[in-house]
CSV table of C-alpha atoms and ligand atoms in Angstrom, one decimal:
chain,number,residue,atom,x,y,z
A,25,MET,CA,-16.9,1.2,10.4
A,26,ALA,CA,-13.9,-0.8,10.4
A,27,LYS,CA,-11.7,-2.7,12.5
A,28,ILE,CA,-8.4,-2.1,12.4
A,29,LEU,CA,-4.7,-4.1,13.5
A,30,ILE,CA,-2.2,-1.9,13.4
A,31,THR,CA,1.6,-3.2,14.1
A,32,GLY,CA,3.8,0.0,14.8
A,33,GLY,CA,1.0,1.3,15.4
A,34,THR,CA,2.8,3.3,18.3
A,35,GLY,CA,5.4,4.9,15.5
A,36,LEU,CA,5.4,8.1,14.1
A,37,VAL,CA,3.1,6.9,11.1
A,38,GLY,CA,0.7,4.5,13.3
A,39,SER,CA,0.2,7.4,16.4
A,40,ARG,CA,-1.2,10.2,13.1
A,41,LEU,CA,-2.9,7.5,11.4
A,42,THR,CA,-4.9,6.2,14.2
A,43,GLU,CA,-6.3,9.4,15.0
A,44,MET,CA,-7.5,10.3,11.3
A,45,LEU,CA,-9.1,6.6,11.5
A,46,LEU,CA,-10.3,7.5,14.7
A,47,GLU,CA,-11.9,10.4,13.6
A,48,LYS,CA,-13.1,8.5,10.9
A,49,LYS,CA,-15.0,6.3,13.5
A,50,HIS,CA,-13.2,3.1,12.2
A,51,ASP,CA,-12.1,0.9,15.7
A,52,VAL,CA,-8.0,0.8,15.8
A,53,LEU,CA,-6.3,-1.8,18.2
A,54,ILE,CA,-2.4,-1.9,17.5
A,55,LEU,CA,0.5,-4.6,18.1
A,56,SER,CA,3.2,-3.5,20.1
A,57,ARG,CA,6.4,-4.6,21.7
A,58,LYS,CA,5.3,-3.5,24.4
A,59,PRO,CA,1.6,-2.2,24.4
A,60,LYS,CA,1.3,0.0,27.2
A,61,ASN,CA,-2.3,2.1,26.9
A,62,LYS,CA,-5.3,-0.1,26.6
A,63,ASN,CA,-6.3,-0.9,22.7
A,64,GLU,CA,-2.5,-1.9,22.6
A,65,TYR,CA,-1.4,-5.9,22.4
A,66,LYS,CA,1.6,-8.2,23.2
A,67,TRP,CA,3.7,-9.3,20.0
A,68,ASP,CA,7.0,-11.0,19.8
A,69,ILE,CA,8.2,-12.5,16.9
A,70,SER,CA,11.5,-14.0,18.8
A,71,LYS,CA,8.5,-16.2,20.3
A,72,ASN,CA,6.0,-16.6,16.7
A,73,TYR,CA,3.5,-15.4,19.9
A,74,ILE,CA,0.6,-12.2,18.7
A,75,ASP,CA,-2.1,-12.1,21.5
A,76,LYS,CA,-4.9,-13.8,21.0
A,77,LYS,CA,-7.4,-11.3,21.3
A,78,ALA,CA,-5.7,-8.8,19.0
A,79,PHE,CA,-7.5,-11.4,16.1
A,80,GLU,CA,-11.0,-10.2,17.7
A,81,ASN,CA,-13.5,-9.2,14.9
A,82,ILE,CA,-11.3,-6.8,12.5
A,83,THR,CA,-11.9,-6.0,9.5
A,84,HIS,CA,-8.1,-4.9,8.3
A,85,ILE,CA,-4.5,-5.2,9.6
A,86,ILE,CA,-1.7,-2.3,8.0
A,87,HIS,CA,1.9,-3.4,8.4
A,88,LEU,CA,4.1,-0.5,9.9
A,89,ALA,CA,6.6,-2.4,12.4
A,90,GLY,CA,9.6,-2.3,11.2
A,91,ALA,CA,13.2,-1.2,12.9
A,92,GLY,CA,14.1,2.0,11.7
A,93,ILE,CA,16.0,2.3,8.7
A,94,ALA,CA,18.4,5.3,9.6
A,95,ASP,CA,18.5,5.1,13.3
A,96,GLU,CA,21.7,3.4,13.6
A,97,ARG,CA,25.0,1.9,10.9
A,98,TRP,CA,24.1,-0.8,8.9
A,99,THR,CA,26.2,-3.8,10.3
A,100,GLN,CA,25.2,-6.5,9.4
A,101,GLU,CA,23.2,-7.3,12.5
A,102,ARG,CA,21.8,-4.4,12.0
A,103,LYS,CA,20.6,-5.0,8.7
A,104,LYS,CA,19.3,-8.8,9.8
A,105,ILE,CA,17.2,-6.7,12.6
A,106,ILE,CA,16.0,-4.4,9.6
A,107,ILE,CA,15.2,-6.9,7.2
A,108,GLU,CA,13.4,-9.7,10.2
A,109,SER,CA,10.8,-6.9,12.2
A,110,ARG,CA,9.1,-5.9,9.0
A,111,VAL,CA,9.5,-9.8,7.0
A,112,ASP,CA,9.5,-12.4,9.6
A,113,THR,CA,6.4,-10.6,11.3
A,114,ALA,CA,4.3,-10.1,8.3
A,115,ASN,CA,5.2,-14.5,8.1
A,116,LEU,CA,4.1,-14.7,11.3
A,117,LEU,CA,1.1,-11.9,10.9
A,118,PHE,CA,0.4,-14.2,8.5
A,119,GLU,CA,0.5,-18.0,10.1
A,120,LYS,CA,-1.1,-16.7,12.7
A,121,VAL,CA,-4.2,-15.3,10.2
A,122,LYS,CA,-4.6,-18.9,9.2
A,123,GLU,CA,-4.7,-20.0,12.2
A,124,HIS,CA,-7.6,-18.0,13.6
A,125,LYS,CA,-9.5,-18.6,10.8
A,126,VAL,CA,-9.8,-14.3,10.7
A,127,LYS,CA,-11.8,-13.6,7.6
A,128,LEU,CA,-9.6,-10.1,6.5
A,129,LYS,CA,-11.2,-7.6,4.1
A,130,GLY,CA,-8.1,-6.4,3.6
A,131,PHE,CA,-3.8,-6.3,4.6
A,132,VAL,CA,-1.7,-3.5,3.7
A,133,SER,CA,1.4,-2.8,4.1
A,134,ALA,CA,4.2,0.1,4.1
A,135,SER,CA,7.0,-0.1,1.5
A,136,GLY,CA,9.4,2.2,0.7
A,137,ILE,CA,11.1,4.1,-2.3
A,138,GLY,CA,14.4,2.4,-1.8
A,139,TYR,CA,12.3,-0.8,-3.6
A,140,TYR,CA,13.6,0.9,-7.1
A,141,GLY,CA,17.5,1.8,-5.6
A,142,ALA,CA,19.3,4.2,-4.3
A,143,ILE,CA,20.4,6.6,-7.8
A,144,THR,CA,20.5,9.8,-9.4
A,145,SER,CA,19.4,9.1,-12.6
A,146,ASP,CA,17.2,11.4,-14.9
A,147,LYS,CA,14.2,8.4,-14.5
A,148,ILE,CA,10.9,8.9,-13.1
A,149,PHE,CA,10.3,5.6,-11.3
A,150,THR,CA,7.2,3.9,-11.6
A,151,GLU,CA,5.4,1.0,-9.8
A,152,THR,CA,6.4,-1.5,-13.0
A,153,ASP,CA,9.9,-0.7,-12.3
A,154,LYS,CA,12.5,-3.5,-11.6
A,155,VAL,CA,13.5,-3.6,-7.7
A,156,GLY,CA,17.3,-2.6,-7.4
A,157,LYS,CA,20.1,-4.2,-6.2
A,158,ASP,CA,21.0,-3.2,-3.4
A,159,PHE,CA,20.2,-3.5,0.4
A,160,LEU,CA,16.6,-1.3,1.0
A,161,GLY,CA,15.8,-3.1,-3.0
A,162,GLU,CA,15.7,-6.4,-0.8
A,163,VAL,CA,14.6,-5.1,2.2
A,164,CYS,CA,11.4,-4.5,-0.2
A,165,GLU,CA,11.0,-6.8,-1.8
A,166,LYS,CA,11.2,-9.1,1.0
A,167,TRP,CA,8.7,-7.4,2.9
A,168,GLU,CA,6.1,-7.0,-0.5
A,169,ASP,CA,6.4,-10.8,-1.1
A,170,ALA,CA,5.9,-11.1,2.5
A,171,ALA,CA,2.2,-9.3,2.0
A,172,HIS,CA,1.6,-10.5,-1.5
A,173,GLN,CA,0.7,-13.8,0.5
A,174,PHE,CA,-2.0,-12.9,1.8
A,175,LYS,CA,-3.7,-12.8,-1.5
A,176,THR,CA,-3.1,-16.4,-1.6
A,177,LEU,CA,-6.3,-17.0,1.5
A,178,ASN,CA,-8.8,-14.3,-0.9
A,179,ILE,CA,-6.9,-11.5,1.0
A,180,PRO,CA,-7.0,-8.4,-1.4
A,181,VAL,CA,-3.2,-6.4,-0.9
A,182,SER,CA,-2.3,-2.6,-0.8
A,183,ILE,CA,0.7,-1.8,-0.5
A,184,LEU,CA,2.4,2.6,-0.7
A,185,ARG,CA,6.2,2.6,-1.5
A,186,THR,CA,6.8,6.1,1.7
A,187,GLY,CA,9.5,8.4,0.3
A,188,ILE,CA,10.0,11.2,3.1
A,189,VAL,CA,7.6,11.4,5.4
A,190,LEU,CA,7.3,15.2,6.6
A,191,SER,CA,5.5,15.8,9.8
A,192,LYS,CA,6.1,18.1,12.9
A,193,LYS,CA,6.5,15.1,15.4
A,194,GLY,CA,9.9,13.4,14.4
A,195,GLY,CA,11.4,12.0,11.7
A,196,ALA,CA,13.8,13.0,8.6
A,197,LEU,CA,12.5,17.0,9.5
A,198,GLU,CA,13.1,17.0,12.2
A,199,LYS,CA,16.5,15.6,11.5
A,200,MET,CA,17.5,18.4,9.0
A,201,LYS,CA,16.0,21.4,10.8
A,202,LEU,CA,19.6,22.4,11.3
A,203,PRO,CA,20.0,26.2,13.3
A,204,VAL,CA,21.9,26.8,8.7
A,205,ILE,CA,20.7,23.6,6.3
A,206,THR,CA,22.1,22.8,3.9
A,207,PRO,CA,22.1,20.5,1.0
A,208,LEU,CA,24.1,16.4,1.0
A,209,GLY,CA,26.5,15.5,-1.3
A,210,SER,CA,26.3,17.0,-5.3
A,211,GLY,CA,22.8,18.7,-4.0
A,212,ASN,CA,21.5,17.3,-7.4
A,213,GLN,CA,20.2,13.8,-5.8
A,214,TYR,CA,16.3,14.1,-6.0
A,215,MET,CA,14.2,13.3,-2.2
A,216,PRO,CA,10.9,12.0,-2.8
A,217,TRP,CA,9.2,13.2,-0.1
A,218,ILE,CA,5.6,13.2,0.9
A,219,HIS,CA,2.9,15.2,3.8
A,220,MET,CA,1.9,13.1,6.7
A,221,ASP,CA,-1.7,13.9,6.3
A,222,ASP,CA,-1.4,12.7,2.2
A,223,LEU,CA,0.0,8.9,3.9
A,224,CYS,CA,-2.1,8.4,6.4
A,225,GLU,CA,-5.5,9.6,3.2
A,226,MET,CA,-3.8,6.6,1.2
A,227,TYR,CA,-4.3,4.6,4.6
A,228,VAL,CA,-7.4,5.4,4.4
A,229,LYS,CA,-8.5,4.9,0.8
A,230,ALA,CA,-6.6,1.5,1.2
A,231,ILE,CA,-8.7,0.4,4.3
A,232,GLU,CA,-11.6,1.1,1.4
A,233,GLY,CA,-10.6,-1.1,-0.8
A,234,LYS,CA,-10.4,1.9,-3.7
A,235,LEU,CA,-6.5,1.9,-3.4
A,236,ILE,CA,-6.1,-2.3,-4.2
A,237,GLY,CA,-2.3,-3.3,-5.4
A,238,ILE,CA,0.9,-1.5,-5.6
A,239,TYR,CA,0.5,2.2,-5.6
A,240,ASN,CA,3.9,5.0,-5.0
A,241,ALA,CA,2.9,6.9,-1.8
A,242,VAL,CA,5.3,10.5,-2.7
A,243,ALA,CA,3.6,14.2,-3.9
A,244,PRO,CA,3.4,14.9,-6.9
A,245,GLU,CA,6.6,17.4,-6.7
A,246,HIS,CA,10.3,16.6,-7.5
A,247,GLN,CA,12.4,18.1,-5.2
A,248,THR,CA,16.7,18.1,-5.1
A,249,SER,CA,18.7,17.1,-1.8
A,250,LYS,CA,19.4,21.4,-3.0
A,251,THR,CA,16.1,22.9,-3.5
A,252,PHE,CA,14.6,21.3,-1.1
A,253,SER,CA,16.9,22.2,1.7
A,254,LYS,CA,16.5,26.1,-0.1
A,255,ILE,CA,12.9,25.5,0.3
A,256,LEU,CA,12.7,24.2,3.9
A,257,ALA,CA,15.5,27.3,4.7
A,258,GLU,CA,12.7,29.5,3.7
A,259,SER,CA,10.0,27.6,5.6
A,260,VAL,CA,11.9,27.6,9.0
A,261,GLY,CA,13.5,31.1,8.2
A,262,ASN,CA,17.4,29.5,9.1
A,263,PRO,CA,19.9,30.4,6.9
A,264,PHE,CA,20.4,28.4,3.7
A,265,LEU,CA,24.0,27.6,2.7
A,266,ALA,CA,24.1,26.8,-0.8
A,267,ILE,CA,28.2,24.8,0.0
A,268,ALA,CA,26.8,21.1,0.5
A,269,ALA,CA,28.0,18.6,3.2
A,270,PRO,CA,30.8,17.0,1.8
A,271,SER,CA,29.8,13.1,0.7
A,272,PHE,CA,32.8,11.5,1.6
A,273,ALA,CA,31.7,12.8,5.3
A,274,LEU,CA,28.8,11.4,5.0
A,275,LYS,CA,30.0,8.2,3.7
A,276,LEU,CA,32.8,7.7,7.3
A,277,VAL,CA,29.7,9.0,10.0
A,278,PHE,CA,26.7,6.7,7.9
A,279,GLY,CA,29.0,4.1,6.4
A,280,ASP,CA,27.1,2.3,3.9
A,281,MET,CA,23.8,3.5,5.1
A,282,SER,CA,25.6,7.4,3.6
A,283,LYS,CA,23.4,5.8,0.3
A,284,ILE,CA,19.8,6.9,1.2
A,285,LEU,CA,21.3,10.5,1.8
A,286,LEU,CA,23.4,11.4,-1.8
A,287,GLU,CA,21.1,9.3,-4.2
A,288,GLY,CA,17.9,9.3,-5.3
A,289,SER,CA,16.2,9.5,-8.3
A,290,ARG,CA,12.0,11.1,-9.3
A,291,ILE,CA,9.6,8.6,-7.6
A,292,SER,CA,5.6,8.6,-10.2
A,293,SER,CA,2.7,9.3,-8.2
A,294,GLU,CA,0.8,9.5,-11.9
A,295,LYS,CA,-0.8,5.3,-10.5
A,296,ILE,CA,-2.5,7.3,-7.3
A,297,LYS,CA,-3.5,10.3,-9.3
A,298,LYS,CA,-4.6,8.6,-11.7
A,299,ILE,CA,-7.4,6.7,-8.8
A,300,ASN,CA,-8.1,10.4,-8.5
A,301,PHE,CA,-5.8,10.5,-5.1
A,302,LYS,CA,-6.6,14.4,-4.3
A,303,PHE,CA,-3.1,15.3,-2.7
A,304,GLN,CA,-4.1,18.3,-0.2
A,305,PHE,CA,-0.4,19.1,-0.2
A,306,PRO,CA,1.2,18.6,-3.9
A,307,THR,CA,3.9,21.1,-3.3
A,308,LEU,CA,6.7,20.8,-0.4
A,309,LYS,CA,6.1,25.0,0.2
A,310,MET,CA,2.7,23.6,1.5
A,311,ALA,CA,3.9,21.1,3.2
A,312,LEU,CA,5.8,22.5,5.3
A,313,GLU,CA,3.9,26.4,5.4
A,314,ASN,CA,1.0,23.3,6.7
A,315,LEU,CA,3.8,22.1,9.5
A,316,PHE,CA,5.7,25.4,10.7
B,698,NAP,N1,8.6,7.9,8.3
B,698,NAP,C1,9.3,7.5,7.0
B,698,NAP,O1,10.3,8.9,6.5
B,698,NAP,C2,9.1,6.2,6.4
B,698,NAP,C3,9.3,6.8,4.8
B,698,NAP,C4,8.9,5.7,4.0
B,698,NAP,C5,8.7,4.2,4.8
B,698,NAP,N2,8.6,4.1,6.2
B,698,NAP,C6,8.4,3.2,6.4
B,698,NAP,O2,6.9,2.7,6.9
B,698,NAP,C7,6.2,2.4,8.3
B,698,NAP,C8,6.4,3.3,9.6
B,698,NAP,O3,6.9,4.3,9.5
B,698,NAP,P1,7.3,5.3,10.7
B,698,NAP,O4,8.5,6.5,10.6
B,698,NAP,O5,5.8,5.5,11.7
B,698,NAP,O6,8.5,4.4,12.2
B,698,NAP,P2,8.3,4.2,13.4
B,698,NAP,O7,8.5,5.8,14.1
B,698,NAP,O8,9.8,4.5,13.2
B,698,NAP,O9,7.7,3.1,14.3
B,698,NAP,C9,7.9,1.8,13.5
B,698,NAP,C10,7.5,0.7,14.7
B,698,NAP,O10,8.0,0.0,14.3
B,698,NAP,C11,7.8,-0.9,15.8
B,698,NAP,N3,9.6,-1.5,16.1
B,698,NAP,C12,10.2,-1.0,15.6
B,698,NAP,N4,11.3,-1.8,15.7
B,698,NAP,C13,10.8,-3.3,16.1
B,698,NAP,C14,11.3,-4.4,15.8
B,698,NAP,N5,13.0,-5.0,15.7
B,698,NAP,N6,10.0,-5.5,15.3
B,698,NAP,C15,9.3,-5.5,15.4
B,698,NAP,N7,8.5,-3.7,15.5
B,698,NAP,C16,9.0,-3.0,15.8
B,698,NAP,C17,7.3,-0.4,16.9
B,698,NAP,O11,6.8,-0.1,17.7
B,698,NAP,P3,6.6,-1.2,19.3
B,698,NAP,O12,7.8,-0.5,20.4
B,698,NAP,O13,5.3,-0.6,19.8
B,698,NAP,O14,6.8,-2.0,19.1
B,698,NAP,C18,7.9,1.2,16.2
B,698,NAP,O15,6.7,2.3,16.6
B,698,NAP,C19,8.2,1.3,8.8
B,698,NAP,O16,7.4,0.6,8.2
B,698,NAP,C20,9.3,2.8,7.8
B,698,NAP,O17,9.7,1.6,6.9
B,698,NAP,C21,8.6,4.9,6.4
């Protein structure tokens, strides 16, 4: 049995992951800015503070905390919050783990497929590809560098470069499930995705020490905005309109952030398949059938 501290464990992924870890008889503690329940502990990056009790006998940390990437327009202020809520938090965890001499068996961090940059191309990106030259590339590189620090303490590090997480409890799917479903922009951009339970199973494997290093956390089946929205419309029984939401309108509404909606390449899941990870939901149809 592992005793796992999850940062941002109150969020979409953290809540489902907590359920799955508890089902597997692990012990879960959560770091939150506003703890409410008895297994939640406070941290405050602005004060370099983490409740010391959160570190008692823990064996692993899973770092999920981060201000929502697509929650607000990317002003300079928002960009700073997006970075600091992932990177400064990881740095603070590193300092406290050193200070309290916490003997961790693993540090696991979320990252995003935004690492590779928002570009539409025929390339299938793998874990050895270079970082993209845009804002999300910068975020993911700094986020991952902060996680890699734990290796200097001989703590194994796992990083999951995550695609769009499909859940019935919120996230991207909720925003896409409109009364009339349409593709976005050209509709030809790829939308790497993963079912919530497959992602959480990857975190479980990471805790078991079976996923050390960097892995893309995406389903094997590639979908474009056009094919994704068509399958979604069929699954939820809403009308599908092949006329795409125009790029200029999305740029107007979302500013710089519209890039993550309008651009995207395929991301490979080969590395995780090679270590025999079995996807419960390898196709979008299977994932959506399960969710709706
Ligand atoms: N969901 C996806 O589709 C997706 C895709 C790729 C990558 N990811 C990454 O996976 C991680 C988990 O995703 P999620 O969907 O579960 O996110 P989420 O629902 O937004 O939850 C993230 C948690 O982070 C904490 N948080 C928010 N703003 C913060 C700030 N300014 N400073 C410190 N903590 C803050 C919050 O916990 P408290 O309020 O309790 O402090 C929140 O519950 C995130 O880092 C996300 O970027 C998610």
